[in-house]
GROMACS .gro file of N, CA and C in nm:
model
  279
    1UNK      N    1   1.007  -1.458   0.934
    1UNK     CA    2   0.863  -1.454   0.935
    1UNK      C    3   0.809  -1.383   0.812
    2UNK      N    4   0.835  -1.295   0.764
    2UNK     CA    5   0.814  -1.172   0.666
    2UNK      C    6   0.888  -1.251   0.513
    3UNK      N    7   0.826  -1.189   0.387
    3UNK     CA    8   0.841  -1.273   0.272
    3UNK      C    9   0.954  -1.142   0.238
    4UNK      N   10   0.969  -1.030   0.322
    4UNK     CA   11   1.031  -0.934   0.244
    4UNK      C   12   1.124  -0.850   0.317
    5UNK      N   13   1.246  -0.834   0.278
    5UNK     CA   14   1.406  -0.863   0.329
    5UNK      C   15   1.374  -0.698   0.370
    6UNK      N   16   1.389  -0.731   0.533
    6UNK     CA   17   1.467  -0.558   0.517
    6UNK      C   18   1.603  -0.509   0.508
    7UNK      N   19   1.639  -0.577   0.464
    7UNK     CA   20   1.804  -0.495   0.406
    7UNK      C   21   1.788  -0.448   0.272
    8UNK      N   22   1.669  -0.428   0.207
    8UNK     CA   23   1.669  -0.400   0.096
    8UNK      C   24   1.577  -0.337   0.113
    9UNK      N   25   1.604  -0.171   0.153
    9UNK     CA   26   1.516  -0.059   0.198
    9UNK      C   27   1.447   0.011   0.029
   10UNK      N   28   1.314   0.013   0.032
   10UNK     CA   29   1.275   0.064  -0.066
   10UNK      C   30   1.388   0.208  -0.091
   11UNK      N   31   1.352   0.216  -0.212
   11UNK     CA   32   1.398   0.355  -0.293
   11UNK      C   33   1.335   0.452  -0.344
   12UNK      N   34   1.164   0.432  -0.371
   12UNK     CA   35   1.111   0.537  -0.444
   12UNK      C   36   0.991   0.484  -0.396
   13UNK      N   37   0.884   0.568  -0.448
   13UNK     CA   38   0.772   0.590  -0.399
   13UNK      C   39   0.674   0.432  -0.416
   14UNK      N   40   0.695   0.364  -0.557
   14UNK     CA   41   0.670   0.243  -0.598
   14UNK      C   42   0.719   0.137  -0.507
   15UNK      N   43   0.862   0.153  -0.462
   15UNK     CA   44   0.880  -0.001  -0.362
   15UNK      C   45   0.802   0.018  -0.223
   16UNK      N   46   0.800   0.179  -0.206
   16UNK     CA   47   0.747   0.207  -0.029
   16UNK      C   48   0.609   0.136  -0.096
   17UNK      N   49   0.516   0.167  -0.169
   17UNK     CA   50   0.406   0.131  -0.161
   17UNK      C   51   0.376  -0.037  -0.181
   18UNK      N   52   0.493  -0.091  -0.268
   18UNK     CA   53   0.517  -0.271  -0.226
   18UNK      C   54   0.527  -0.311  -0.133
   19UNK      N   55   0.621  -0.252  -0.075
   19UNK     CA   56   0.654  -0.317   0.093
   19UNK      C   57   0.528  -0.300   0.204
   20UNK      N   58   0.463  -0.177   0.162
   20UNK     CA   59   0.335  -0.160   0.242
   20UNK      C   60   0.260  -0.307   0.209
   21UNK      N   61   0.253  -0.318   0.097
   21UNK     CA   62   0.140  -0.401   0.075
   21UNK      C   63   0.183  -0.521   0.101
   22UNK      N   64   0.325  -0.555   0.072
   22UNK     CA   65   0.358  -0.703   0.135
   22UNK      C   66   0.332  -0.712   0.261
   23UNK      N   67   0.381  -0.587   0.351
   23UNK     CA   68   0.362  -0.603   0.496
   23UNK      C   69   0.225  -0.622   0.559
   24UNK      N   70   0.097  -0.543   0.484
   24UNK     CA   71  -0.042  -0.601   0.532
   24UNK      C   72  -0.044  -0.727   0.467
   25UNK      N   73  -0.024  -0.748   0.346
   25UNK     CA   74  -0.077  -0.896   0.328
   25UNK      C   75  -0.069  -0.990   0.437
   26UNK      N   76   0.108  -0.990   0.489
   26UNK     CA   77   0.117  -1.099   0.588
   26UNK      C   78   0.056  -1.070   0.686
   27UNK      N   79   0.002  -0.949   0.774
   27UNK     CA   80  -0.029  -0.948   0.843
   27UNK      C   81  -0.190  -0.981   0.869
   28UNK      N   82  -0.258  -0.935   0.731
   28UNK     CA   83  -0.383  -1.010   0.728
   28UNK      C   84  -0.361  -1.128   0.776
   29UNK      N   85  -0.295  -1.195   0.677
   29UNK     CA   86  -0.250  -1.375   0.669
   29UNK      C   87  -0.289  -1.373   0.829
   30UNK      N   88  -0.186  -1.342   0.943
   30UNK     CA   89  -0.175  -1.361   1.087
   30UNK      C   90  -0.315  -1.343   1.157
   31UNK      N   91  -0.328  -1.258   1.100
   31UNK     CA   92  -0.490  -1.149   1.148
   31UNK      C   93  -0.567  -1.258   1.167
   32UNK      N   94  -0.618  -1.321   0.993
   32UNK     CA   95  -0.697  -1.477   0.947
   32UNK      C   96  -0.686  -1.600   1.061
   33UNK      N   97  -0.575  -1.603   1.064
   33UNK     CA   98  -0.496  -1.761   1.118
   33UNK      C   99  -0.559  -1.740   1.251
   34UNK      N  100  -0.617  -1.633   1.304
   34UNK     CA  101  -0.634  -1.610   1.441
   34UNK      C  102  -0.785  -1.576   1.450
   35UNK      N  103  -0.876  -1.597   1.366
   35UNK     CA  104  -0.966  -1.592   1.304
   35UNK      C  105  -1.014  -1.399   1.383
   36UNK      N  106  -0.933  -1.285   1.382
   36UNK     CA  107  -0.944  -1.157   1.359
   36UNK      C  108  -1.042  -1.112   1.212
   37UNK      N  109  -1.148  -1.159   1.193
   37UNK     CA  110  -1.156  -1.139   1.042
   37UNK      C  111  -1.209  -0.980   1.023
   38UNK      N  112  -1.221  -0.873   1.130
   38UNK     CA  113  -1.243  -0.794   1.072
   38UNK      C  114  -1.099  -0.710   1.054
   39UNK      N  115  -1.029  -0.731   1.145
   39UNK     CA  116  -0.929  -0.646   1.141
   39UNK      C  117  -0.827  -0.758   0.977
   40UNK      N  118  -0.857  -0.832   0.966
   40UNK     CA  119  -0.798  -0.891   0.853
   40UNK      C  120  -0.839  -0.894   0.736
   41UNK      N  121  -0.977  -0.783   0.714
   41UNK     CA  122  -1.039  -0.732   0.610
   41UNK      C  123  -1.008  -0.612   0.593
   42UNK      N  124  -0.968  -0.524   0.708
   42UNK     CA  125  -0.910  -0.371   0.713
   42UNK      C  126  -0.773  -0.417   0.654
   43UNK      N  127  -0.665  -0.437   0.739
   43UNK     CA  128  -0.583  -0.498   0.638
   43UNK      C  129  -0.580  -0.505   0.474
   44UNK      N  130  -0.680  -0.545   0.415
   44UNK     CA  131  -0.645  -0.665   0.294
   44UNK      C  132  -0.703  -0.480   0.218
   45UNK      N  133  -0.836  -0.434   0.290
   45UNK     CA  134  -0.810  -0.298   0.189
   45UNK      C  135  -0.645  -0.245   0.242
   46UNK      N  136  -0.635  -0.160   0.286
   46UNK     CA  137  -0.466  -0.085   0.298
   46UNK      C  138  -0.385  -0.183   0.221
   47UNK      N  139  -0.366  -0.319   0.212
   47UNK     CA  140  -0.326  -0.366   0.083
   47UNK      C  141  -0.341  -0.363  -0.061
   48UNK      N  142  -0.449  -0.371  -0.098
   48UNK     CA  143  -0.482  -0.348  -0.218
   48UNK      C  144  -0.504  -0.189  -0.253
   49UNK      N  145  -0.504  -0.132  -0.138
   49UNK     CA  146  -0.475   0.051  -0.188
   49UNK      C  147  -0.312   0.056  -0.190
   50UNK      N  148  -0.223   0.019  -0.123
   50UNK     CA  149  -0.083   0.025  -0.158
   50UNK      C  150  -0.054  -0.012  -0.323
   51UNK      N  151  -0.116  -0.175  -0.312
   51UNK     CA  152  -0.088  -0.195  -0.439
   51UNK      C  153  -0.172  -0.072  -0.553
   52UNK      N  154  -0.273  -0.044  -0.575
   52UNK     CA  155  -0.335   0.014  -0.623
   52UNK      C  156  -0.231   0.134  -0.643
   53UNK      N  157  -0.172   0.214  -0.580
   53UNK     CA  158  -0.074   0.344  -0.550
   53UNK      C  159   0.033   0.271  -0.644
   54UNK      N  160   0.113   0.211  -0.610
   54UNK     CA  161   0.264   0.149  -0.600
   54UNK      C  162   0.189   0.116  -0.782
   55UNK      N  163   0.054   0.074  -0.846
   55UNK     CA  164   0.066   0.085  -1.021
   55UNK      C  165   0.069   0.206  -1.052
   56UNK      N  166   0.018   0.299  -0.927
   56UNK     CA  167   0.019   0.464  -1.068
   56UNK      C  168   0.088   0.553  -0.993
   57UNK      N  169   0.176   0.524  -0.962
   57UNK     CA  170   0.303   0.624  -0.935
   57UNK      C  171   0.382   0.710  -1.057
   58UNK      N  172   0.334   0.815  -1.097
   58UNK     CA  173   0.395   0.888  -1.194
   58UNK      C  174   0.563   0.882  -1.196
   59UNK      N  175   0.620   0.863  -1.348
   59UNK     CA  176   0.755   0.795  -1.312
   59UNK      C  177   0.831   0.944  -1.268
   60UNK      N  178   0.770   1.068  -1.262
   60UNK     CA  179   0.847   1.201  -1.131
   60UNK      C  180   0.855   1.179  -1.022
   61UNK      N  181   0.801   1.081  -0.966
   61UNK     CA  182   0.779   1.058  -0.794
   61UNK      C  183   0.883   0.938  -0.772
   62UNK      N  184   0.930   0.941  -0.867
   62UNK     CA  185   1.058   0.850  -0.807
   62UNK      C  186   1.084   0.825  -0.683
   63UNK      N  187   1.133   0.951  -0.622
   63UNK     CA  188   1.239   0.898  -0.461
   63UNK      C  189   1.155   0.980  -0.390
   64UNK      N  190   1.101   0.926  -0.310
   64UNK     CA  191   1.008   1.013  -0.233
   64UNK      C  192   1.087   1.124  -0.152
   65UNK      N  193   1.240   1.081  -0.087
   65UNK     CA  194   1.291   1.144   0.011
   65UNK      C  195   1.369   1.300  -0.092
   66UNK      N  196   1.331   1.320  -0.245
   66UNK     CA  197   1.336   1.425  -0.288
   66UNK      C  198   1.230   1.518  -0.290
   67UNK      N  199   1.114   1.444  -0.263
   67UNK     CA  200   0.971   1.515  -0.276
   67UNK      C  201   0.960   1.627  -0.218
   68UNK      N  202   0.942   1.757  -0.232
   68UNK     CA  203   0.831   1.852  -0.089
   68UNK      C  204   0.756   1.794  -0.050
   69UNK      N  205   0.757   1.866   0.105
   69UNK     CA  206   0.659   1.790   0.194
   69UNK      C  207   0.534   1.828   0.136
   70UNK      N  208   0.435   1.730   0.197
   70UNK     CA  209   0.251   1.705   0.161
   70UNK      C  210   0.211   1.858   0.177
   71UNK      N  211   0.213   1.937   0.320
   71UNK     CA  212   0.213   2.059   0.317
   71UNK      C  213   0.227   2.173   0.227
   72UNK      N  214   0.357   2.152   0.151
   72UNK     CA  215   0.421   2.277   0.078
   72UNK      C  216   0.428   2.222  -0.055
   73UNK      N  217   0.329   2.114  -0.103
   73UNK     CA  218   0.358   2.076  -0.275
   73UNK      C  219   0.225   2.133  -0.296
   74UNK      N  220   0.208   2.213  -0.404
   74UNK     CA  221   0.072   2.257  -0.443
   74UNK      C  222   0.103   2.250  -0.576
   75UNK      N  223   0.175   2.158  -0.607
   75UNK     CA  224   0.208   2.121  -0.789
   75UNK      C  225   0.123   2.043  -0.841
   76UNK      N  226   0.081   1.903  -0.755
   76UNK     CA  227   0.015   1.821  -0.749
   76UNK      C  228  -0.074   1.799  -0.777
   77UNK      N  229  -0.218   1.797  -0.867
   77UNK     CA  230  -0.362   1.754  -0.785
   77UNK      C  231  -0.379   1.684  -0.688
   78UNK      N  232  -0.453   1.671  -0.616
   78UNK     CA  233  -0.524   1.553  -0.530
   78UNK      C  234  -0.560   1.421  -0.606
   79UNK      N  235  -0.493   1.272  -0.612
   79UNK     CA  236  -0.517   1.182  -0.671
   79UNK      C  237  -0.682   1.102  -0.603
   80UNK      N  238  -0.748   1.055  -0.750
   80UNK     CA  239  -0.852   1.019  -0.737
   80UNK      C  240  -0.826   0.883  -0.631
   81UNK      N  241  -0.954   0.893  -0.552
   81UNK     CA  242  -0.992   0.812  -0.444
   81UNK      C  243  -1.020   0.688  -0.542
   82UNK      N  244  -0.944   0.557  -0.414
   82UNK     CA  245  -0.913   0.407  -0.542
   82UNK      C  246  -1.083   0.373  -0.480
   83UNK      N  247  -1.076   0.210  -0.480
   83UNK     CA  248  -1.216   0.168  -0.522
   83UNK      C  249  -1.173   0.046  -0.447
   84UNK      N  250  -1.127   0.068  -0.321
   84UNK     CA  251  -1.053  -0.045  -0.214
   84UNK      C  252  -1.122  -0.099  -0.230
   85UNK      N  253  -1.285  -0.082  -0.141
   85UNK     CA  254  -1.412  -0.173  -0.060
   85UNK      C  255  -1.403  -0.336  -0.181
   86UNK      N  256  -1.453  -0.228  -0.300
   86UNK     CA  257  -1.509  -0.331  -0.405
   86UNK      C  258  -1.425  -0.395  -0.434
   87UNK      N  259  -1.301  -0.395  -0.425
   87UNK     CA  260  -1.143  -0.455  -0.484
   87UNK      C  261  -1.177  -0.590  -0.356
   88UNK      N  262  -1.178  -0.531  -0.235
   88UNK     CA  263  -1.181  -0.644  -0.146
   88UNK      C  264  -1.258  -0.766  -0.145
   89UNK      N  265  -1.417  -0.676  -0.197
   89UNK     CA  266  -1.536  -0.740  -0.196
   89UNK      C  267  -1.514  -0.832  -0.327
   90UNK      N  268  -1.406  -0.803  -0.446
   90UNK     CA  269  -1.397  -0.928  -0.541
   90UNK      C  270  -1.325  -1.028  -0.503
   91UNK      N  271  -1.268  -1.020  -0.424
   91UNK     CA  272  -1.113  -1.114  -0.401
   91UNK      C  273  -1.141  -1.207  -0.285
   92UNK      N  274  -1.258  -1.156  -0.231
   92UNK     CA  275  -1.299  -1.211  -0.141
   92UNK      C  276  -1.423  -1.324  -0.154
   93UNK      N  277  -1.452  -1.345  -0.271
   93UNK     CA  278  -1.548  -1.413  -0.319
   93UNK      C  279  -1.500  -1.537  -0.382
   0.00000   0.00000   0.00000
């Protein structure tokens, strides 16, 4: 059913955020087919914010499962809030 193999478990912070986004895409897709269109517009943002993440993954964030937890990293800034709505609102036109 799925375009994307799970035997081929992401590795770093970039594939988790692919696989996110492959996994809403299809599920929009399903969402659509069933004419769900709001929950298949929630969807399609959390997609295009994965993708959005998964381009600016600093190449330090490699493997996430080396990371400190969210809690105890204060190395970090807080990354700027993406621009889902409007991303949706083009793609959708």
């Amino acid at each position: 059913m799925s375009g994307v193999d799970p035997k081929q478990a992401p590795n770093g912070a970039e594939d988790y955020a692919a696989y996110v986004a492959a996994m809403t895409g299809e599920m929009a897709r399903i969402a659509r087919g069933h004419g769900f269109r709001t929950l298949a517009y929630l969807l399609e943002i959390v997609r295009l914010e994965a993708r959005s993440i998964g381009r600016t993954v600093p190449p330090n964030r490699g493997n996430i499962a080396k990371e400190p937890s969210v809690a105890g990293d204060h190395t970090h800034p807080p990354r700027p809030r993406s621009s889902g709505f409007s991303a949706v609102a083009r793609e959708r036109r």
